[in-house]
Amino acid sequence: MFKKILIANRGEIACRVIRACRDMKIKTVAVYSEADKDALHVRMADEAYFIGAPPSNESYLRREKIIEVAKKSGAEAIHPGYGFLSENAEFVREVTKEGITFIGPSPEAMEAMGGKISARKIAIKAGVPVVPGTTEPLKSAEDALNPAKEFGFPVMLKASAGGGGKGMRFVENEQDLKNAFEAAKSEALASFGDSAVYIEKAIVRPRHIEIQIFSDKHSNYVHLGERECSIQRRHQKVIEECPSPINDAALRQEMGECAIKVAKAVDYVGAGTVEFLVSDLDKSFYFLEMNTRLQVEHPVTELVTGIDLVREQILVADGAELSFLQEDISWENHAIECRVYAEDSENNFLPSPGKITRLRVPQGNGVRDDGGIYEGAEVTIYYDPMISKLAVQGRNRQEAIDRLRRALREYEVGGIKTTLPFFREIVEDEEFIAGKLDTGFIERFNERKKVKELTEKQIDLALIAAVLAFNDRQESTTEEKKQSTHQLSRWAQSGRLALLENRL
Ligand code: MV4
């Protein structure tokens, strides 16, 4: 077994991996940027190495620097967490070339699943249902017309390299098709450097349900059931749960078998997630994409199945057979997770960086909090502003919701704004309680609450204001800087004021 592992990540997931290593008596090596010198993961690890300036591409994305630290510290394996280098096939090749084990799938599996068009082709070949659509990029808007007529409107245009809703367009009729195609294409090119766009039939108010799969280097494949992730805001997951309120044992088994077929098609090794869209009408499901990493929301699967997914990743990377069989897994309990962000949910989810002056994390029966912060720590603007994942477990959904309400009441974060007030409202919401979860949930919730979402332009302006205000606070050390940032401060303040007054 590995004696030392480097964690090429930060925040709560770095802490999560360090904890699993400690359980297994494996030494840990952290890496950190200038902005993270006092971060929790640095304090928790056995050793920590500085890797560069705050922007990710000058620190957490520096492949050569991270590999250099692994060699210098004597780490035999690298755990990438999620985001950053976790799905970078080139990094896997470079790590492997140095005789270091990458804790994750092969670069070939990553590349096969990296593009949506390529992933669709693989799923079709494996006999797994995909949303009706094309398997080649569209050359022109005219190219989209025939398939659109064949499947019937509404349709979705999607970027092959897409993610986070970028390069995606919902098209209701023929007249809108040309403009939507051009917009999707240029957005795809600008966001991913790849303009390939394809067309799919739009599924009306689908659920987003994903299956956790696991495999080892000995061709054993299992699934660990589903996670319901339909509650999303601007294509970011907000709440996830296991099991899904609409999954029964039969649907779970059917989806689980399909997920395993996809994984087998690329000789997948380790933890992976296969995403599906599910229609509430007839419970038909369609393959969407496969994520070749450990996911943010993995704790709900752990709370229900009792399997430690990070421990299993490490064992499998070391060549062990899976520590459990498919028939050992059951889904009797229920778990729900909330992603707590340093954002002001009572003011359009504006970023809220700053020092955490007070922290009281909920405790007690059925409560788990995976955090990356502590009282006195600073939340910066450089990285994803998720500060913790609050997860609860109960024997059934109602018990889980009761414990979630209790935990949200106990949770106190001072000094910055968070999304906790938003969750306190959601757990009292009638549709949430009824399990009526689909992609339109947040929109309907906002309507019930009479919340008006900002436009993209307003959000951009708000972000600029927040960044300016943050820089101002960071840089006002020397007199000279004070002079120059004084102007910025006034900009930032007027930007904020405009927002508060709803003038943007
Ligand atoms: C769809 C869809 C309807 N029909 N595809 C895919 C990526 C995800 N971020 C949004 N995606 C969707 N793909 C077809 N063919 C609806 C969505 C969708 C969505 C999916 C899950 C959760 C929230 C969503 C919000 C808007 C759109």
mmCIF file of N, CA and C and ligand atoms in Angstrom, residues 116 131 156 158 164-165 168 200-204 206-208 229-230 232 235 277 288-289 439, ligand 1:
data_model
loop_
_atom_site.group_PDB
_atom_site.id
_atom_site.type_symbol
_atom_site.label_atom_id
_atom_site.label_comp_id
_atom_site.label_asym_id
_atom_site.label_seq_id
_atom_site.Cartn_x
_atom_site.Cartn_y
_atom_site.Cartn_z
ATOM 1 N N LYS A 116 -18.892 15.365 -25.517
ATOM 2 C CA LYS A 116 -20.246 14.811 -25.413
ATOM 3 C C LYS A 116 -20.621 13.976 -26.632
ATOM 4 N N VAL A 131 -30.551 10.509 -25.551
ATOM 5 C CA VAL A 131 -31.593 11.404 -26.045
ATOM 6 C C VAL A 131 -31.532 11.391 -27.571
ATOM 7 N N MET A 156 -32.772 20.931 -28.213
ATOM 8 C CA MET A 156 -31.644 21.553 -27.509
ATOM 9 C C MET A 156 -30.447 21.539 -28.443
ATOM 10 N N LYS A 158 -26.433 21.780 -28.210
ATOM 11 C CA LYS A 158 -25.436 21.633 -27.144
ATOM 12 C C LYS A 158 -24.020 21.619 -27.699
ATOM 13 N N GLY A 164 -21.762 23.106 -17.718
ATOM 14 C CA GLY A 164 -22.284 24.281 -17.032
ATOM 15 C C GLY A 164 -23.243 25.110 -17.866
ATOM 16 N N GLY A 165 -23.883 24.469 -18.858
ATOM 17 C CA GLY A 165 -24.889 25.179 -19.653
ATOM 18 C C GLY A 165 -24.300 26.090 -20.723
ATOM 19 N N MET A 168 -25.210 26.026 -24.711
ATOM 20 C CA MET A 168 -26.450 25.249 -24.757
ATOM 21 C C MET A 168 -27.611 26.196 -25.049
ATOM 22 N N GLU A 200 -30.246 17.823 -29.992
ATOM 23 C CA GLU A 200 -30.970 16.767 -29.270
ATOM 24 C C GLU A 200 -32.423 17.169 -29.140
ATOM 25 N N LYS A 201 -33.291 16.212 -29.063
ATOM 26 C CA LYS A 201 -34.675 16.508 -28.699
ATOM 27 C C LYS A 201 -34.670 17.018 -27.262
ATOM 28 N N ALA A 202 -35.489 18.032 -26.971
ATOM 29 C CA ALA A 202 -35.558 18.525 -25.591
ATOM 30 C C ALA A 202 -36.508 17.655 -24.779
ATOM 31 N N ILE A 203 -36.042 17.209 -23.656
ATOM 32 C CA ILE A 203 -36.893 16.459 -22.724
ATOM 33 C C ILE A 203 -37.571 17.504 -21.837
ATOM 34 N N VAL A 204 -38.893 17.404 -21.707
ATOM 35 C CA VAL A 204 -39.625 18.425 -20.948
ATOM 36 C C VAL A 204 -39.481 18.188 -19.446
ATOM 37 N N PRO A 206 -37.080 17.507 -17.282
ATOM 38 C CA PRO A 206 -36.491 16.225 -16.877
ATOM 39 C C PRO A 206 -35.939 16.289 -15.454
ATOM 40 N N ARG A 207 -35.683 15.141 -14.911
ATOM 41 C CA ARG A 207 -34.883 15.076 -13.686
ATOM 42 C C ARG A 207 -33.454 14.774 -14.089
ATOM 43 N N HIS A 208 -32.498 15.277 -13.301
ATOM 44 C CA HIS A 208 -31.096 14.935 -13.505
ATOM 45 C C HIS A 208 -30.766 13.890 -12.442
ATOM 46 N N CYS A 229 -30.107 14.983 -8.592
ATOM 47 C CA CYS A 229 -29.435 16.298 -8.623
ATOM 48 C C CYS A 229 -30.222 17.319 -9.423
ATOM 49 N N SER A 230 -31.545 17.209 -9.401
ATOM 50 C CA SER A 230 -32.363 18.086 -10.258
ATOM 51 C C SER A 230 -32.406 19.520 -9.769
ATOM 52 N N GLN A 232 -30.994 22.612 -9.399
ATOM 53 C CA GLN A 232 -29.809 23.331 -9.859
ATOM 54 C C GLN A 232 -30.169 24.793 -10.057
ATOM 55 N N HIS A 235 -27.296 26.066 -13.669
ATOM 56 C CA HIS A 235 -26.539 24.855 -13.994
ATOM 57 C C HIS A 235 -25.535 24.446 -12.921
ATOM 58 N N LEU A 277 -30.813 11.915 -17.962
ATOM 59 C CA LEU A 277 -32.028 12.705 -17.827
ATOM 60 C C LEU A 277 -33.157 11.703 -17.687
ATOM 61 N N LEU A 288 -26.642 11.003 -20.578
ATOM 62 C CA LEU A 288 -26.267 12.386 -20.871
ATOM 63 C C LEU A 288 -24.746 12.499 -21.036
ATOM 64 N N GLU A 289 -24.005 12.147 -19.981
ATOM 65 C CA GLU A 289 -22.547 12.150 -20.052
ATOM 66 C C GLU A 289 -21.966 11.350 -18.884
ATOM 67 N N THR A 439 -35.971 19.970 -13.343
ATOM 68 C CA THR A 439 -35.077 21.064 -13.703
ATOM 69 C C THR A 439 -35.730 22.443 -13.566
HETATM 70 C C1 MV4 B 1 -31.219 18.794 -21.432
HETATM 71 C C2 MV4 B 1 -32.472 19.254 -20.971
HETATM 72 C C3 MV4 B 1 -33.581 18.880 -21.702
HETATM 73 N N1 MV4 B 1 -33.459 18.121 -22.823
HETATM 74 N N2 MV4 B 1 -31.145 18.033 -22.549
HETATM 75 C C4 MV4 B 1 -27.728 19.361 -19.523
HETATM 76 C C5 MV4 B 1 -26.607 19.906 -18.731
HETATM 77 C C6 MV4 B 1 -27.269 20.478 -17.550
HETATM 78 N N3 MV4 B 1 -26.469 21.442 -16.891
HETATM 79 C C7 MV4 B 1 -28.534 21.054 -18.159
HETATM 80 N N4 MV4 B 1 -28.898 20.097 -19.113
HETATM 81 C C8 MV4 B 1 -30.105 19.867 -19.686
HETATM 82 N N5 MV4 B 1 -30.084 19.085 -20.798
HETATM 83 C C9 MV4 B 1 -32.244 17.727 -23.225
HETATM 84 N N6 MV4 B 1 -32.146 16.996 -24.352
HETATM 85 C C10 MV4 B 1 -32.513 20.056 -19.835
HETATM 86 C C11 MV4 B 1 -31.322 20.384 -19.183
HETATM 87 C C12 MV4 B 1 -31.443 21.264 -18.053
HETATM 88 C C13 MV4 B 1 -31.246 20.837 -16.741
HETATM 89 C C14 MV4 B 1 -30.903 19.519 -16.458
HETATM 90 C C15 MV4 B 1 -30.704 19.110 -15.160
HETATM 91 C C16 MV4 B 1 -30.882 20.015 -14.103
HETATM 92 C C17 MV4 B 1 -31.211 21.326 -14.357
HETATM 93 C C18 MV4 B 1 -31.393 21.756 -15.678
HETATM 94 C C19 MV4 B 1 -31.745 23.079 -15.923
HETATM 95 C C20 MV4 B 1 -31.916 23.488 -17.212
HETATM 96 C C21 MV4 B 1 -31.765 22.598 -18.285
#
